[in-house]
Amino acid sequence: MWHWSKLSSVKWLDAWEERFYGNPNSVINEIKGGKSIRVEVYSESKEEAERIQEQFGGSIRLVKEQNWAALSDVTRPPLKIRDALLITGSREGGAVRELQKEHPKRHVIRMPAEMAFGTGDHATTSTCLRLLVDVSRERKGSGWQMLDLGCGTAVLAIAARMLGAEKCEAHDFDPQAVRVSEQNLVLNKVDGIKVFEQDVLKWQPPKQWEVVVANLFSSILQQAFTTIEKAMKDDGDFIVSGILFEQWESTRQAAEAVGLQFSKVIRKGKWVSARGSK
């Protein structure tokens, strides 16, 4: 087993929490004094640890195998989204088939905890999924397409396809997110989704979509609203998340400045998610 670790300022705690949320092999500890944190991830292979190091810096080392067993023996119940989706971290095909038998009316999404990403159960992602279910039901039979900005594991794009989207595009600035997303498309046997490595702040939409979802930190989101507005059809819906409560008001103002309006705002703990339109 390999161990990656990095010291970081406590002000980045929220960013690290969201990055690794749902990953049972990650640990975040506050250093005595309250100004710094140590972020750690345990991985099965040196290659995986090196990929994290390449992306985020920090250091890696080889550790004893018995520590890995204690960390990896973590099971979480499947995440239920409305009465439509069931997200499981199980890697076992038999377990997934049993879940499908137990919940025949739900779409089962396999989202194993990866070394650099969680499984979709962070408050921001799970709320986006619930809002996406609502949008899909309102658009049932209308031939809608979806754009996912900041896709992470592509769980939102995968969910959209299962909920009726004809096609999806999934973008992320992080090449590792693109790699993980493409693996998850294969794992879930879904087609009709294209994944791109893309910087939302430099990208110009070549077309418009009926549904746009952006789960991004508010500092990025506020700058991206102009792009989101351009990417939406006039009767389109957008869903945003990744917003800390204390940053909600400035985020709302930035959206309204480019002609976007919010119809539903949801707070879960310190995070805010919202749905809106032009």
mmCIF file of C-alpha atoms in Angstrom:
data_model
loop_
_atom_site.group_PDB
_atom_site.id
_atom_site.type_symbol
_atom_site.label_atom_id
_atom_site.label_comp_id
_atom_site.label_asym_id
_atom_site.label_seq_id
_atom_site.Cartn_x
_atom_site.Cartn_y
_atom_site.Cartn_z
ATOM 1 C CA MET A 1 0.000 0.000 0.000
ATOM 2 C CA TRP A 2 1.150 3.556 -0.774
ATOM 3 C CA HIS A 3 0.490 6.706 1.222
ATOM 4 C CA TRP A 4 0.263 10.221 -0.220
ATOM 5 C CA SER A 5 0.213 13.282 2.045
ATOM 6 C CA LYS A 6 0.342 17.042 1.769
ATOM 7 C CA LEU A 7 0.291 19.946 4.207
ATOM 8 C CA SER A 8 -2.106 22.754 3.313
ATOM 9 C CA SER A 9 -3.519 25.918 4.804
ATOM 10 C CA VAL A 10 -6.719 25.419 6.786
ATOM 11 C CA LYS A 11 -8.434 27.934 4.485
ATOM 12 C CA TRP A 12 -8.415 25.226 1.784
ATOM 13 C CA LEU A 13 -10.187 22.681 4.007
ATOM 14 C CA ASP A 14 -13.487 22.941 2.115
ATOM 15 C CA ALA A 15 -11.759 22.388 -1.218
ATOM 16 C CA TRP A 16 -9.966 19.268 0.014
ATOM 17 C CA GLU A 17 -13.126 17.940 1.680
ATOM 18 C CA GLU A 18 -15.083 18.144 -1.545
ATOM 19 C CA ARG A 19 -12.261 16.713 -3.642
ATOM 20 C CA PHE A 20 -11.980 13.559 -1.537
ATOM 21 C CA TYR A 21 -15.471 13.316 -0.050
ATOM 22 C CA GLY A 22 -16.820 9.759 -0.096
ATOM 23 C CA ASN A 23 -13.373 8.246 -0.618
ATOM 24 C CA PRO A 24 -12.870 5.839 2.320
ATOM 25 C CA ASN A 25 -9.122 5.916 1.735
ATOM 26 C CA SER A 26 -8.687 9.630 2.475
ATOM 27 C CA VAL A 27 -8.030 11.385 5.782
ATOM 28 C CA ILE A 28 -7.901 15.112 6.596
ATOM 29 C CA ASN A 29 -6.483 16.178 9.980
ATOM 30 C CA GLU A 30 -6.083 19.629 11.475
ATOM 31 C CA ILE A 31 -2.563 20.355 12.713
ATOM 32 C CA LYS A 32 -2.176 21.656 16.257
ATOM 33 C CA GLY A 33 -2.439 25.438 16.196
ATOM 34 C CA GLY A 34 -5.361 25.477 13.766
ATOM 35 C CA LYS A 35 -3.583 27.109 10.814
ATOM 36 C CA SER A 36 -2.727 24.003 8.768
ATOM 37 C CA ILE A 37 -4.190 20.634 7.762
ATOM 38 C CA ARG A 38 -2.645 17.394 6.572
ATOM 39 C CA VAL A 39 -4.404 15.687 3.658
ATOM 40 C CA GLU A 40 -3.693 11.963 3.200
ATOM 41 C CA VAL A 41 -4.789 9.317 0.701
ATOM 42 C CA TYR A 42 -3.974 5.592 0.796
ATOM 43 C CA SER A 43 -3.761 3.810 -2.559
ATOM 44 C CA GLU A 44 -3.240 0.260 -3.743
ATOM 45 C CA SER A 45 -0.497 1.087 -6.226
ATOM 46 C CA LYS A 46 2.514 3.363 -6.502
ATOM 47 C CA GLU A 47 1.221 4.564 -9.873
ATOM 48 C CA GLU A 48 -2.019 5.827 -8.334
ATOM 49 C CA ALA A 49 -0.122 7.634 -5.574
ATOM 50 C CA GLU A 50 2.200 9.186 -8.147
ATOM 51 C CA ARG A 51 -0.768 10.459 -10.164
ATOM 52 C CA ILE A 52 -2.107 12.246 -7.096
ATOM 53 C CA GLN A 53 1.374 13.629 -6.360
ATOM 54 C CA GLU A 54 1.724 14.869 -9.931
ATOM 55 C CA GLN A 55 -1.615 16.645 -9.661
ATOM 56 C CA PHE A 56 -1.321 18.136 -6.167
ATOM 57 C CA GLY A 57 2.330 17.897 -5.072
ATOM 58 C CA GLY A 58 2.989 16.433 -1.641
ATOM 59 C CA SER A 59 4.939 13.261 -0.862
ATOM 60 C CA ILE A 60 4.418 9.496 -1.165
ATOM 61 C CA ARG A 61 5.778 6.522 0.771
ATOM 62 C CA LEU A 62 5.312 2.779 1.032
ATOM 63 C CA VAL A 63 3.492 1.600 4.173
ATOM 64 C CA LYS A 64 2.629 -1.750 5.711
ATOM 65 C CA GLU A 65 -0.164 -3.764 4.143
ATOM 66 C CA GLN A 66 -2.150 -4.294 7.351
ATOM 67 C CA ASN A 67 -2.929 -0.562 7.569
ATOM 68 C CA TRP A 68 -4.520 -0.777 4.121
ATOM 69 C CA ALA A 69 -6.875 -3.534 5.243
ATOM 70 C CA ALA A 70 -8.189 -1.393 8.079
ATOM 71 C CA LEU A 71 -8.755 1.547 5.778
ATOM 72 C CA SER A 72 -10.267 -0.310 2.855
ATOM 73 C CA ASP A 73 -12.778 -2.306 4.898
ATOM 74 C CA VAL A 74 -15.328 0.506 4.803
ATOM 75 C CA THR A 75 -18.814 -0.016 3.470
ATOM 76 C CA ARG A 76 -21.479 2.626 2.986
ATOM 77 C CA PRO A 77 -25.124 2.080 2.195
ATOM 78 C CA PRO A 78 -26.210 3.003 -1.337
ATOM 79 C CA LEU A 79 -27.216 6.617 -1.851
ATOM 80 C CA LYS A 80 -30.892 7.013 -2.774
ATOM 81 C CA ILE A 81 -31.878 9.990 -4.928
ATOM 82 C CA ARG A 82 -35.628 10.615 -4.900
ATOM 83 C CA ASP A 83 -37.276 7.393 -6.088
ATOM 84 C CA ALA A 84 -35.252 7.403 -9.301
ATOM 85 C CA LEU A 85 -31.561 6.709 -8.656
ATOM 86 C CA LEU A 86 -29.424 4.471 -6.477
ATOM 87 C CA ILE A 87 -25.684 5.112 -6.319
ATOM 88 C CA THR A 88 -23.445 2.379 -4.993
ATOM 89 C CA GLY A 89 -19.717 2.304 -4.347
ATOM 90 C CA SER A 90 -19.615 -1.467 -4.815
ATOM 91 C CA ARG A 91 -17.173 -2.899 -7.339
ATOM 92 C CA GLU A 92 -18.872 -6.294 -7.281
ATOM 93 C CA GLY A 93 -21.113 -7.008 -10.260
ATOM 94 C CA GLY A 94 -23.156 -9.506 -8.250
ATOM 95 C CA ALA A 95 -23.896 -6.957 -5.531
ATOM 96 C CA VAL A 96 -24.992 -4.432 -8.151
ATOM 97 C CA ARG A 97 -27.328 -6.953 -9.775
ATOM 98 C CA GLU A 98 -28.871 -7.692 -6.373
ATOM 99 C CA LEU A 99 -29.457 -3.983 -5.808
ATOM 100 C CA GLN A 100 -31.175 -3.743 -9.194
ATOM 101 C CA LYS A 101 -33.457 -6.645 -8.267
ATOM 102 C CA GLU A 102 -34.290 -5.028 -4.917
ATOM 103 C CA HIS A 103 -34.970 -1.632 -6.542
ATOM 104 C CA PRO A 104 -36.370 -2.374 -10.021
ATOM 105 C CA LYS A 105 -37.763 1.134 -10.483
ATOM 106 C CA ARG A 106 -34.453 2.866 -9.810
ATOM 107 C CA HIS A 107 -31.464 3.361 -12.078
ATOM 108 C CA VAL A 108 -28.392 1.923 -10.337
ATOM 109 C CA ILE A 109 -25.154 3.851 -10.867
ATOM 110 C CA ARG A 110 -21.830 2.269 -9.942
ATOM 111 C CA MET A 111 -19.470 4.893 -8.557
ATOM 112 C CA PRO A 112 -16.561 3.231 -6.679
ATOM 113 C CA ALA A 113 -14.451 5.526 -4.515
ATOM 114 C CA GLU A 114 -11.442 6.502 -6.607
ATOM 115 C CA MET A 115 -8.148 7.741 -5.275
ATOM 116 C CA ALA A 116 -8.787 11.364 -6.231
ATOM 117 C CA PHE A 117 -12.570 11.636 -6.258
ATOM 118 C CA GLY A 118 -15.555 10.732 -4.135
ATOM 119 C CA THR A 119 -18.667 8.813 -5.047
ATOM 120 C CA GLY A 120 -21.389 11.429 -5.453
ATOM 121 C CA ASP A 121 -22.616 11.581 -1.861
ATOM 122 C CA HIS A 122 -21.164 14.998 -1.013
ATOM 123 C CA ALA A 123 -23.933 17.491 -0.227
ATOM 124 C CA THR A 124 -23.248 19.480 -3.396
ATOM 125 C CA THR A 125 -23.380 16.509 -5.773
ATOM 126 C CA SER A 126 -26.301 14.744 -4.132
ATOM 127 C CA THR A 127 -28.382 17.944 -4.241
ATOM 128 C CA CYS A 128 -27.512 18.429 -7.921
ATOM 129 C CA LEU A 129 -28.708 14.872 -8.535
ATOM 130 C CA ARG A 130 -32.042 15.545 -6.816
ATOM 131 C CA LEU A 131 -32.581 18.718 -8.819
ATOM 132 C CA LEU A 132 -31.613 16.851 -11.985
ATOM 133 C CA VAL A 133 -34.299 14.234 -11.278
ATOM 134 C CA ASP A 134 -36.848 17.059 -10.972
ATOM 135 C CA VAL A 135 -35.751 18.653 -14.238
ATOM 136 C CA SER A 136 -35.768 15.315 -16.079
ATOM 137 C CA ARG A 137 -39.357 14.646 -15.039
ATOM 138 C CA GLU A 138 -40.493 18.053 -16.233
ATOM 139 C CA ARG A 139 -38.719 17.496 -19.556
ATOM 140 C CA LYS A 140 -39.793 13.897 -20.072
ATOM 141 C CA GLY A 141 -40.310 13.158 -23.766
ATOM 142 C CA SER A 142 -38.924 16.512 -24.915
ATOM 143 C CA GLY A 143 -35.594 15.292 -26.303
ATOM 144 C CA TRP A 144 -33.386 17.302 -23.965
ATOM 145 C CA GLN A 145 -29.587 17.339 -23.835
ATOM 146 C CA MET A 146 -27.313 18.146 -20.900
ATOM 147 C CA LEU A 147 -23.972 19.895 -20.347
ATOM 148 C CA ASP A 148 -21.984 19.061 -17.194
ATOM 149 C CA LEU A 149 -19.313 21.632 -16.281
ATOM 150 C CA GLY A 150 -16.820 20.443 -13.678
ATOM 151 C CA CYS A 151 -17.880 16.833 -14.079
ATOM 152 C CA GLY A 152 -15.491 15.169 -11.587
ATOM 153 C CA THR A 153 -16.559 11.514 -11.868
ATOM 154 C CA ALA A 154 -19.251 12.207 -14.515
ATOM 155 C CA VAL A 155 -21.913 10.951 -12.099
ATOM 156 C CA LEU A 156 -24.251 13.801 -13.104
ATOM 157 C CA ALA A 157 -23.876 13.136 -16.821
ATOM 158 C CA ILE A 158 -24.387 9.409 -16.281
ATOM 159 C CA ALA A 159 -27.487 10.125 -14.211
ATOM 160 C CA ALA A 160 -28.817 12.487 -16.891
ATOM 161 C CA ARG A 161 -28.506 9.808 -19.573
ATOM 162 C CA MET A 162 -30.291 7.280 -17.395
ATOM 163 C CA LEU A 163 -33.001 9.850 -16.657
ATOM 164 C CA GLY A 164 -33.715 10.475 -20.339
ATOM 165 C CA ALA A 165 -31.191 12.937 -21.755
ATOM 166 C CA GLU A 166 -30.544 12.153 -25.412
ATOM 167 C CA LYS A 167 -26.897 13.250 -25.250
ATOM 168 C CA CYS A 168 -24.532 14.737 -22.682
ATOM 169 C CA GLU A 169 -21.229 16.562 -22.660
ATOM 170 C CA ALA A 170 -19.022 16.426 -19.565
ATOM 171 C CA HIS A 171 -16.138 18.889 -19.093
ATOM 172 C CA ASP A 172 -13.426 19.147 -16.457
ATOM 173 C CA PHE A 173 -10.216 21.134 -16.148
ATOM 174 C CA ASP A 174 -8.510 18.211 -14.374
ATOM 175 C CA PRO A 175 -7.105 15.515 -16.723
ATOM 176 C CA GLN A 176 -7.442 12.958 -13.951
ATOM 177 C CA ALA A 177 -11.162 13.757 -13.708
ATOM 178 C CA VAL A 178 -11.466 13.116 -17.433
ATOM 179 C CA ARG A 179 -9.735 9.755 -17.022
ATOM 180 C CA VAL A 180 -11.961 8.745 -14.097
ATOM 181 C CA SER A 181 -15.088 9.908 -15.945
ATOM 182 C CA GLU A 182 -14.266 7.814 -18.997
ATOM 183 C CA GLN A 183 -13.687 4.770 -16.766
ATOM 184 C CA ASN A 184 -17.072 5.318 -15.128
ATOM 185 C CA LEU A 185 -18.831 5.486 -18.494
ATOM 186 C CA VAL A 186 -17.462 2.031 -19.288
ATOM 187 C CA LEU A 187 -18.243 0.700 -15.805
ATOM 188 C CA ASN A 188 -21.870 1.831 -16.078
ATOM 189 C CA LYS A 189 -22.240 0.801 -19.724
ATOM 190 C CA VAL A 190 -23.622 4.154 -20.828
ATOM 191 C CA ASP A 191 -23.197 5.774 -24.221
ATOM 192 C CA GLY A 192 -24.160 9.165 -25.602
ATOM 193 C CA ILE A 193 -21.723 11.033 -23.315
ATOM 194 C CA LYS A 194 -18.615 12.842 -24.540
ATOM 195 C CA VAL A 195 -15.969 13.854 -21.989
ATOM 196 C CA PHE A 196 -13.587 16.761 -22.613
ATOM 197 C CA GLU A 197 -10.626 18.263 -20.775
ATOM 198 C CA GLN A 198 -11.682 21.893 -20.778
ATOM 199 C CA ASP A 199 -11.158 25.136 -18.866
ATOM 200 C CA VAL A 200 -14.625 26.642 -18.420
ATOM 201 C CA LEU A 201 -13.126 30.141 -18.139
ATOM 202 C CA LYS A 202 -11.542 29.871 -21.612
ATOM 203 C CA TRP A 203 -14.196 27.793 -23.378
ATOM 204 C CA GLN A 204 -16.690 29.255 -25.845
ATOM 205 C CA PRO A 205 -19.912 27.185 -26.226
ATOM 206 C CA PRO A 206 -20.359 26.010 -29.834
ATOM 207 C CA LYS A 207 -24.058 25.258 -29.270
ATOM 208 C CA GLN A 208 -26.785 25.506 -26.632
ATOM 209 C CA TRP A 209 -28.203 22.887 -24.288
ATOM 210 C CA GLU A 210 -31.573 22.449 -22.599
ATOM 211 C CA VAL A 211 -29.939 21.658 -19.239
ATOM 212 C CA VAL A 212 -26.621 22.965 -17.890
ATOM 213 C CA VAL A 213 -25.177 21.758 -14.574
ATOM 214 C CA ALA A 214 -22.116 23.356 -12.955
ATOM 215 C CA ASN A 215 -20.810 21.972 -9.666
ATOM 216 C CA LEU A 216 -17.892 24.365 -9.209
ATOM 217 C CA PHE A 217 -16.441 26.430 -6.401
ATOM 218 C CA SER A 218 -18.151 29.800 -6.204
ATOM 219 C CA SER A 219 -15.013 31.753 -7.169
ATOM 220 C CA ILE A 220 -14.967 29.878 -10.498
ATOM 221 C CA LEU A 221 -18.735 29.778 -10.834
ATOM 222 C CA GLN A 222 -19.113 33.537 -10.576
ATOM 223 C CA GLN A 223 -16.702 33.988 -13.481
ATOM 224 C CA ALA A 224 -18.385 31.199 -15.467
ATOM 225 C CA PHE A 225 -21.955 32.545 -15.405
ATOM 226 C CA THR A 226 -21.463 34.382 -18.706
ATOM 227 C CA THR A 227 -20.455 31.086 -20.328
ATOM 228 C CA ILE A 228 -23.346 29.238 -18.668
ATOM 229 C CA GLU A 229 -25.820 31.820 -19.988
ATOM 230 C CA LYS A 230 -24.422 31.470 -23.521
ATOM 231 C CA ALA A 231 -24.573 27.650 -23.300
ATOM 232 C CA MET A 232 -28.274 27.594 -22.332
ATOM 233 C CA LYS A 233 -31.243 27.623 -24.647
ATOM 234 C CA ASP A 234 -33.789 30.343 -23.966
ATOM 235 C CA ASP A 235 -36.087 27.860 -22.255
ATOM 236 C CA GLY A 236 -33.197 26.044 -20.584
ATOM 237 C CA ASP A 237 -32.636 25.054 -16.976
ATOM 238 C CA PHE A 238 -29.416 25.378 -15.024
ATOM 239 C CA ILE A 239 -28.311 23.784 -11.771
ATOM 240 C CA VAL A 240 -25.341 25.093 -9.775
ATOM 241 C CA SER A 241 -23.594 23.978 -6.606
ATOM 242 C CA GLY A 242 -20.253 24.072 -4.801
ATOM 243 C CA ILE A 243 -21.222 27.377 -3.151
ATOM 244 C CA LEU A 244 -20.397 28.063 0.503
ATOM 245 C CA PHE A 245 -23.279 29.725 2.319
ATOM 246 C CA GLU A 246 -21.302 32.884 3.078
ATOM 247 C CA GLN A 247 -20.548 33.210 -0.652
ATOM 248 C CA TRP A 248 -24.122 32.696 -1.811
ATOM 249 C CA GLU A 249 -25.150 36.351 -1.974
ATOM 250 C CA SER A 250 -22.212 37.388 -4.178
ATOM 251 C CA THR A 251 -22.811 34.309 -6.352
ATOM 252 C CA ARG A 252 -26.502 35.155 -6.753
ATOM 253 C CA GLN A 253 -25.645 38.716 -7.762
ATOM 254 C CA ALA A 254 -23.100 37.515 -10.335
ATOM 255 C CA ALA A 255 -25.709 35.219 -11.909
ATOM 256 C CA GLU A 256 -28.398 37.882 -12.022
ATOM 257 C CA ALA A 257 -25.941 40.336 -13.601
ATOM 258 C CA VAL A 258 -25.843 38.186 -16.760
ATOM 259 C CA GLY A 259 -29.579 37.541 -16.879
ATOM 260 C CA LEU A 260 -29.906 34.322 -14.879
ATOM 261 C CA GLN A 261 -32.610 33.923 -12.242
ATOM 262 C CA PHE A 262 -32.936 31.371 -9.429
ATOM 263 C CA SER A 263 -36.218 29.582 -8.789
ATOM 264 C CA LYS A 264 -35.074 27.189 -6.059
ATOM 265 C CA VAL A 265 -32.278 27.522 -3.498
ATOM 266 C CA ILE A 266 -31.301 24.675 -1.162
ATOM 267 C CA ARG A 267 -28.914 24.863 1.774
ATOM 268 C CA LYS A 268 -27.360 21.693 3.184
ATOM 269 C CA GLY A 269 -24.976 22.442 6.026
ATOM 270 C CA LYS A 270 -22.435 24.971 4.809
ATOM 271 C CA TRP A 271 -23.198 24.335 1.113
ATOM 272 C CA VAL A 272 -25.749 25.959 -1.202
ATOM 273 C CA SER A 273 -27.155 24.498 -4.439
ATOM 274 C CA ALA A 274 -29.681 26.163 -6.710
ATOM 275 C CA ARG A 275 -31.785 25.787 -9.819
ATOM 276 C CA GLY A 276 -32.690 28.540 -12.237
ATOM 277 C CA SER A 277 -33.349 29.751 -15.775
ATOM 278 C CA LYS A 278 -32.816 32.735 -18.059
#
